[in-house]
Backbone as a chain_set.jsonl record, in Angstrom:
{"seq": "XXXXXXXXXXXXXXXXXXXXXXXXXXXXXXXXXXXXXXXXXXXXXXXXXXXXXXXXXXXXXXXXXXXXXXXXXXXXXXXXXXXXXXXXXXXXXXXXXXXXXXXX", "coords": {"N": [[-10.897, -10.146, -1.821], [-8.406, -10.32, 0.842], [-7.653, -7.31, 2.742], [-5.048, -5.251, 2.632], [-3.53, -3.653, 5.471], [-2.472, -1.057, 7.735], [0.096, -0.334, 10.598], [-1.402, 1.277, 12.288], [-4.125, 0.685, 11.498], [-4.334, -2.138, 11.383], [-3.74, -1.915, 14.536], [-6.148, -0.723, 15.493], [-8.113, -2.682, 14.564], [-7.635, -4.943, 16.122], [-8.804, -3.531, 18.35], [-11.416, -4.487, 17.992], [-14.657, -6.617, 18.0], [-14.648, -8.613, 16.97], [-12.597, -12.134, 16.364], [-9.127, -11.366, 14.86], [-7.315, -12.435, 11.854], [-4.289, -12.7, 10.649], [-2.402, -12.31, 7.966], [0.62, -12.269, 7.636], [3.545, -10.881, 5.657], [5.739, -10.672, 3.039], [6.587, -8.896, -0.187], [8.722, -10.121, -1.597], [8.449, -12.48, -0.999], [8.189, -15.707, -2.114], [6.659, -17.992, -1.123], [4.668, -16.669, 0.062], [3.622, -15.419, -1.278], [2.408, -17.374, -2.659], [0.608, -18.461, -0.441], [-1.021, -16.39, -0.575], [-3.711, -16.413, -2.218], [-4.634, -18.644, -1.157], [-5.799, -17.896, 1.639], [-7.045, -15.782, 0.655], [-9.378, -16.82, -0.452], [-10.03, -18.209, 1.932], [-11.04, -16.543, 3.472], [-13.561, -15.868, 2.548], [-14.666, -17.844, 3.13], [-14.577, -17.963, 6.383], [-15.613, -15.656, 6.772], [-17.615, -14.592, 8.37], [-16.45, -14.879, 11.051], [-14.401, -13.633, 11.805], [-12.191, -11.12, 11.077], [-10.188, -10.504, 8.371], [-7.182, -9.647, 7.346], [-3.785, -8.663, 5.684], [-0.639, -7.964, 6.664], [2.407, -6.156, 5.46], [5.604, -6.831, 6.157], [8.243, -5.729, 5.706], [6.855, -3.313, 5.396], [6.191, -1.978, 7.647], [7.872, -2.804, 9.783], [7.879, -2.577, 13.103], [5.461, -3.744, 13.9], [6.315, -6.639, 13.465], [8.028, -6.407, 15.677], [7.043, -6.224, 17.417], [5.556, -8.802, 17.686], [7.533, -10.47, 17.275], [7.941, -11.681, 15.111], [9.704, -13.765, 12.563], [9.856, -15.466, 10.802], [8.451, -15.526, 7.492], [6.009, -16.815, 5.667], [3.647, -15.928, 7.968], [0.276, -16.962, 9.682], [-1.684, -14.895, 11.637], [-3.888, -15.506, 14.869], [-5.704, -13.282, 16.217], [-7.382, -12.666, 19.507], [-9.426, -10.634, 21.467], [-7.586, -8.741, 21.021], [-5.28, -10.389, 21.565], [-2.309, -12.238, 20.602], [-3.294, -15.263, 19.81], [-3.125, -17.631, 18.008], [-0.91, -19.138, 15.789], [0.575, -19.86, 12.965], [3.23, -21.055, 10.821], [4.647, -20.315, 7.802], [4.166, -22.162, 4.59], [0.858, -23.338, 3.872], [-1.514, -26.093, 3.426], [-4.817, -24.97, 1.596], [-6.675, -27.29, 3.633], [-4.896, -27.743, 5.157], [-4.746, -24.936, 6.228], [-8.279, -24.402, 6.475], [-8.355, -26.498, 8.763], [-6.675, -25.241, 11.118], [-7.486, -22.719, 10.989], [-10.543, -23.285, 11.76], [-9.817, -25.14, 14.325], [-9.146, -22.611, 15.932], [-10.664, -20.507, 16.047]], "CA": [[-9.47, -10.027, -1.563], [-8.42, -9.671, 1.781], [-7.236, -6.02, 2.846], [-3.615, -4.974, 3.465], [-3.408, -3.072, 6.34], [-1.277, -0.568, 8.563], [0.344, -0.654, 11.661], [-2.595, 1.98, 12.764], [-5.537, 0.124, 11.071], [-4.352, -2.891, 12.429], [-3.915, -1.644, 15.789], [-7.385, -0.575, 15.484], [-8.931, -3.94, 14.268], [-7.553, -5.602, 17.321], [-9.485, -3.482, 19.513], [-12.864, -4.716, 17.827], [-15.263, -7.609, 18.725], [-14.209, -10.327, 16.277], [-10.967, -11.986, 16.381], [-8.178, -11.128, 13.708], [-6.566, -13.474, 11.11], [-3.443, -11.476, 10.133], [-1.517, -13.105, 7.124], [1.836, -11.236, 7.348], [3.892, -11.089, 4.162], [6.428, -9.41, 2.05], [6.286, -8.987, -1.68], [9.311, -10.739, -2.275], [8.391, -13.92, -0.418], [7.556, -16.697, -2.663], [5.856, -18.648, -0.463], [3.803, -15.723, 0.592], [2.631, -14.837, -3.066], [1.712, -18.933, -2.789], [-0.544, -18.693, 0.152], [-2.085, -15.404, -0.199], [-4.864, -16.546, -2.868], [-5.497, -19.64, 0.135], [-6.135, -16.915, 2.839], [-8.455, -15.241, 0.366], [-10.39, -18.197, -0.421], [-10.99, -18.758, 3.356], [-11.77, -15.146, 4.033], [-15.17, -15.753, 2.038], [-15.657, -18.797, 3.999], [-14.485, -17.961, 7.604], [-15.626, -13.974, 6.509], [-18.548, -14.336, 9.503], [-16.491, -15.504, 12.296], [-13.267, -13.333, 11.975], [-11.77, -10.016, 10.374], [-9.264, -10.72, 7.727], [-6.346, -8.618, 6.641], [-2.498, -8.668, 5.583], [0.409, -7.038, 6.523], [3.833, -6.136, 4.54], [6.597, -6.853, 7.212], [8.988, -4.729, 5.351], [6.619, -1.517, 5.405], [5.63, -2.447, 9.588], [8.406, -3.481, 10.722], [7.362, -2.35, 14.295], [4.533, -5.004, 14.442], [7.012, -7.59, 13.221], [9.528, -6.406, 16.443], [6.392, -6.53, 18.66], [5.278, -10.145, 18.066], [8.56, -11.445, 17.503], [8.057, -12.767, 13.568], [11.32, -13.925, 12.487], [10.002, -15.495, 9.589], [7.212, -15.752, 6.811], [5.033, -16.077, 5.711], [2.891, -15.994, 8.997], [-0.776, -16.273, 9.694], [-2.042, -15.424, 12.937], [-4.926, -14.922, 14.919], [-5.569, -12.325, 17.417], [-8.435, -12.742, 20.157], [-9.223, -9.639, 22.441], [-6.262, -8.021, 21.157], [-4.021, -10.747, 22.116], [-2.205, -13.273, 19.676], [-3.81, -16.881, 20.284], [-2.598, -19.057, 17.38], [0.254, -19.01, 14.66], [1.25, -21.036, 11.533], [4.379, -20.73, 10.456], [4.946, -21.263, 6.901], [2.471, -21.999, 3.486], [-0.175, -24.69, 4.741], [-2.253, -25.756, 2.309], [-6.4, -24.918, 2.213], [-7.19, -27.769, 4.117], [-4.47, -27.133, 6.708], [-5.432, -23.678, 6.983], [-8.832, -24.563, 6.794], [-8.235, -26.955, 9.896], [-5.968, -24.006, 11.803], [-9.024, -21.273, 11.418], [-11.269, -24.187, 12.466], [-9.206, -25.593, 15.724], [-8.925, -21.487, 16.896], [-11.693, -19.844, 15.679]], "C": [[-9.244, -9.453, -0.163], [-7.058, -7.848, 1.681], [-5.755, -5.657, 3.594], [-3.654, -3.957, 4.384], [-1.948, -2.343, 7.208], [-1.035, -0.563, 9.855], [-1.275, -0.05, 12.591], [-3.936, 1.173, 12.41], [-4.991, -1.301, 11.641], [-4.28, -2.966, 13.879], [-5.616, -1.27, 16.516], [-8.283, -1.828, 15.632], [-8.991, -4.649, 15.596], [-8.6, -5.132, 18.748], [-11.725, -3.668, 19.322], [-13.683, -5.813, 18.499], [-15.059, -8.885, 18.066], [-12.908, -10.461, 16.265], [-10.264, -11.613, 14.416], [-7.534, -11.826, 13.171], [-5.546, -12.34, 10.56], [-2.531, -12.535, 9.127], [0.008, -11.84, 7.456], [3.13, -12.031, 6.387], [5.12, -10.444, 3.981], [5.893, -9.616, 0.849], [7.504, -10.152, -2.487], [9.18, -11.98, -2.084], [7.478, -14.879, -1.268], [6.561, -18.116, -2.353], [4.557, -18.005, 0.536], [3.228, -15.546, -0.379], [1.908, -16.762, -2.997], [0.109, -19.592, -1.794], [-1.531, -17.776, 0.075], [-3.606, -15.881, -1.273], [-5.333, -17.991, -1.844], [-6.0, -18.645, 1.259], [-7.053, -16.251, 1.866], [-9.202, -15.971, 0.241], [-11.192, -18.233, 1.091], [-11.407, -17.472, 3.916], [-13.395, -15.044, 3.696], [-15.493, -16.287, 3.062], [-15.785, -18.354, 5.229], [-15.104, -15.884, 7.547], [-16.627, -13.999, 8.076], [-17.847, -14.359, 10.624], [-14.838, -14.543, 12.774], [-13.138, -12.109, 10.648], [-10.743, -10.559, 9.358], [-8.488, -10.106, 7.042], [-4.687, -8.907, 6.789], [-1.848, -7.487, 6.309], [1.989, -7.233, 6.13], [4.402, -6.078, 5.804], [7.631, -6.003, 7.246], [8.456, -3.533, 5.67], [5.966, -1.346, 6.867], [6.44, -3.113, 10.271], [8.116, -4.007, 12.24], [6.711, -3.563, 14.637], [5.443, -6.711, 14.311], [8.203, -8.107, 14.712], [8.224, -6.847, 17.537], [6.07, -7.932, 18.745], [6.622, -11.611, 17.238], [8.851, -12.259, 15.976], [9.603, -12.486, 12.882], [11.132, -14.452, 11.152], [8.784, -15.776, 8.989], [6.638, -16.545, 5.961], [4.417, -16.767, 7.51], [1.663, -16.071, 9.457], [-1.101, -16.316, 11.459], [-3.241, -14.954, 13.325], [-4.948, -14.125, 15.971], [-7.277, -12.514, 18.071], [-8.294, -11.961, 21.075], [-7.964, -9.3, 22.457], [-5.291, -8.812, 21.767], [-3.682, -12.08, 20.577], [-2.7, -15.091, 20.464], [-3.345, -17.615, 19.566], [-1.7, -18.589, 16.384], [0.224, -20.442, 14.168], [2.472, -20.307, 10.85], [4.446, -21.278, 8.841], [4.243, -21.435, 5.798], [2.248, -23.592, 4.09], [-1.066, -24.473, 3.412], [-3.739, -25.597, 2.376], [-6.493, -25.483, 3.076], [-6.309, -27.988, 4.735], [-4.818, -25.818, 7.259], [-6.639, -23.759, 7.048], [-8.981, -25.16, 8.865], [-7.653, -25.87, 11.46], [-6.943, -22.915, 12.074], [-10.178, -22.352, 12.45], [-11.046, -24.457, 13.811], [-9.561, -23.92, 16.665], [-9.61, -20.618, 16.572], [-12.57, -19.71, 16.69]], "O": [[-9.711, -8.355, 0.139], [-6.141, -7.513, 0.931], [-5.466, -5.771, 4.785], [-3.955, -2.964, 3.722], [-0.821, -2.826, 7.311], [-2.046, -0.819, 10.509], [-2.01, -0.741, 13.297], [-4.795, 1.138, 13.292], [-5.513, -1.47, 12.744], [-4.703, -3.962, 14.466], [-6.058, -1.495, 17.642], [-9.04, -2.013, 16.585], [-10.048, -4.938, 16.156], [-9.01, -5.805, 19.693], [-12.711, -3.299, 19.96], [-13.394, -5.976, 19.685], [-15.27, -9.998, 18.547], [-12.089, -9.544, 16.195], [-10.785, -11.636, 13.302], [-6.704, -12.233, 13.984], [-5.935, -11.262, 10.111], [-2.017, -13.529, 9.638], [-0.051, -10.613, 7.379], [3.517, -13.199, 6.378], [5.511, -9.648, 4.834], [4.917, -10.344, 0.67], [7.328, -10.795, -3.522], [9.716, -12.746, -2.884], [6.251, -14.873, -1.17], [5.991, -18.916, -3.095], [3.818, -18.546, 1.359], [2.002, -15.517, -0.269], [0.784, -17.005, -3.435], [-0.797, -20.397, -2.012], [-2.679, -17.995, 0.463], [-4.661, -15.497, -0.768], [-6.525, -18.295, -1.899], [-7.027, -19.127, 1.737], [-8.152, -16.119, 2.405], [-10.089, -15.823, 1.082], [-12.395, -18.269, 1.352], [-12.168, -17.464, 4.884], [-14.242, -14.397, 4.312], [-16.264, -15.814, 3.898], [-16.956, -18.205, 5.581], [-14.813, -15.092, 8.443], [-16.164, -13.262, 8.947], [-18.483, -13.831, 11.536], [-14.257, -14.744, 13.84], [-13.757, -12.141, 9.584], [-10.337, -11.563, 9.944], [-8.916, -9.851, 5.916], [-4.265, -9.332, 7.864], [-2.335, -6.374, 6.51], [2.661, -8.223, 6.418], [3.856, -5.36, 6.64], [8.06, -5.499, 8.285], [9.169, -2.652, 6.15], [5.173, -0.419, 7.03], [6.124, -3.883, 11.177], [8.084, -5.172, 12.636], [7.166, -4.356, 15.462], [5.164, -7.699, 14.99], [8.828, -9.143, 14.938], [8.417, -7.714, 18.389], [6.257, -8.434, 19.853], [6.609, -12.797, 16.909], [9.681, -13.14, 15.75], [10.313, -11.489, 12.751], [11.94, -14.132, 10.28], [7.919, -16.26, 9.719], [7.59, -17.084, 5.396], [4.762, -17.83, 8.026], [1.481, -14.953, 9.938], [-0.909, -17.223, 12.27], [-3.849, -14.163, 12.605], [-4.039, -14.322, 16.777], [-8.25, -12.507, 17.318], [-7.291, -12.116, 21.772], [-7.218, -9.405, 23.43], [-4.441, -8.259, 22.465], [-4.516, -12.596, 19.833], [-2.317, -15.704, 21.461], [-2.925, -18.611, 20.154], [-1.821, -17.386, 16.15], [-0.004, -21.56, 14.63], [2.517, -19.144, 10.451], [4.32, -22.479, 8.601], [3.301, -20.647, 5.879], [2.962, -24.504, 4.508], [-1.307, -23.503, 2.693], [-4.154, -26.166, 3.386], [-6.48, -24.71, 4.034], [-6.732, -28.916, 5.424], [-5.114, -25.583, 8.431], [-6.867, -23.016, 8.003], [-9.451, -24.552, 9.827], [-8.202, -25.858, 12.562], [-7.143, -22.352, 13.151], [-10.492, -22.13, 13.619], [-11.921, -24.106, 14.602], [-10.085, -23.926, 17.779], [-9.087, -19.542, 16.858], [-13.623, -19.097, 16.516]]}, "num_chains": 1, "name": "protein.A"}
């Protein structure tokens, strides 16, 4: 299961050596409760090549004001602490497969 995270532990992650897949969520978002068991799935697979962890938008706003997410669900990736790719939206495995793949 990937790991929900806080503004601080994600601020952290970013400054590591693998890039970051960040699903960002709420609880009430029904299309967020739809992708999060696809983002765990590919966390096994893509687990070598990338960090993987959520965050609640409601309880982080902050990170939500810094990269501008307007709406969710979101996954993105972060390379050397910078954002490199976004999906907007639920994608299904084998679009998010393809999406980790292309920017991985």
């Amino acid at each position: 299961m990937v790991e929900q995270v806080n503004k601080e532990k994600f601020d952290e992650l970013l400054k590591g050596d693998k890039p970051v897949v960040c699903d960002f969520f709420a609880t009430w978002c029904g299309p967020c409760r739809m992708l999060a068991p696809v983002i765990d799935g590919l966390s096994q697979s893509f687990g070598d090549k990338a960090v993987f962890v959520k965050v609640d938008v409601d309880e982080n706003a902050e990170l939500s004001v810094r990269y501008g997410i307007m709406s969710i669900p979101l996954v993105a990736i972060f390379t050397n602490g910078e954002l490199a790719a976004k999906s907007l939206g639920y994608i299904s495995k084998t679009e998010a497969e393809k999406f980790l793949n292309d920017n991985l």
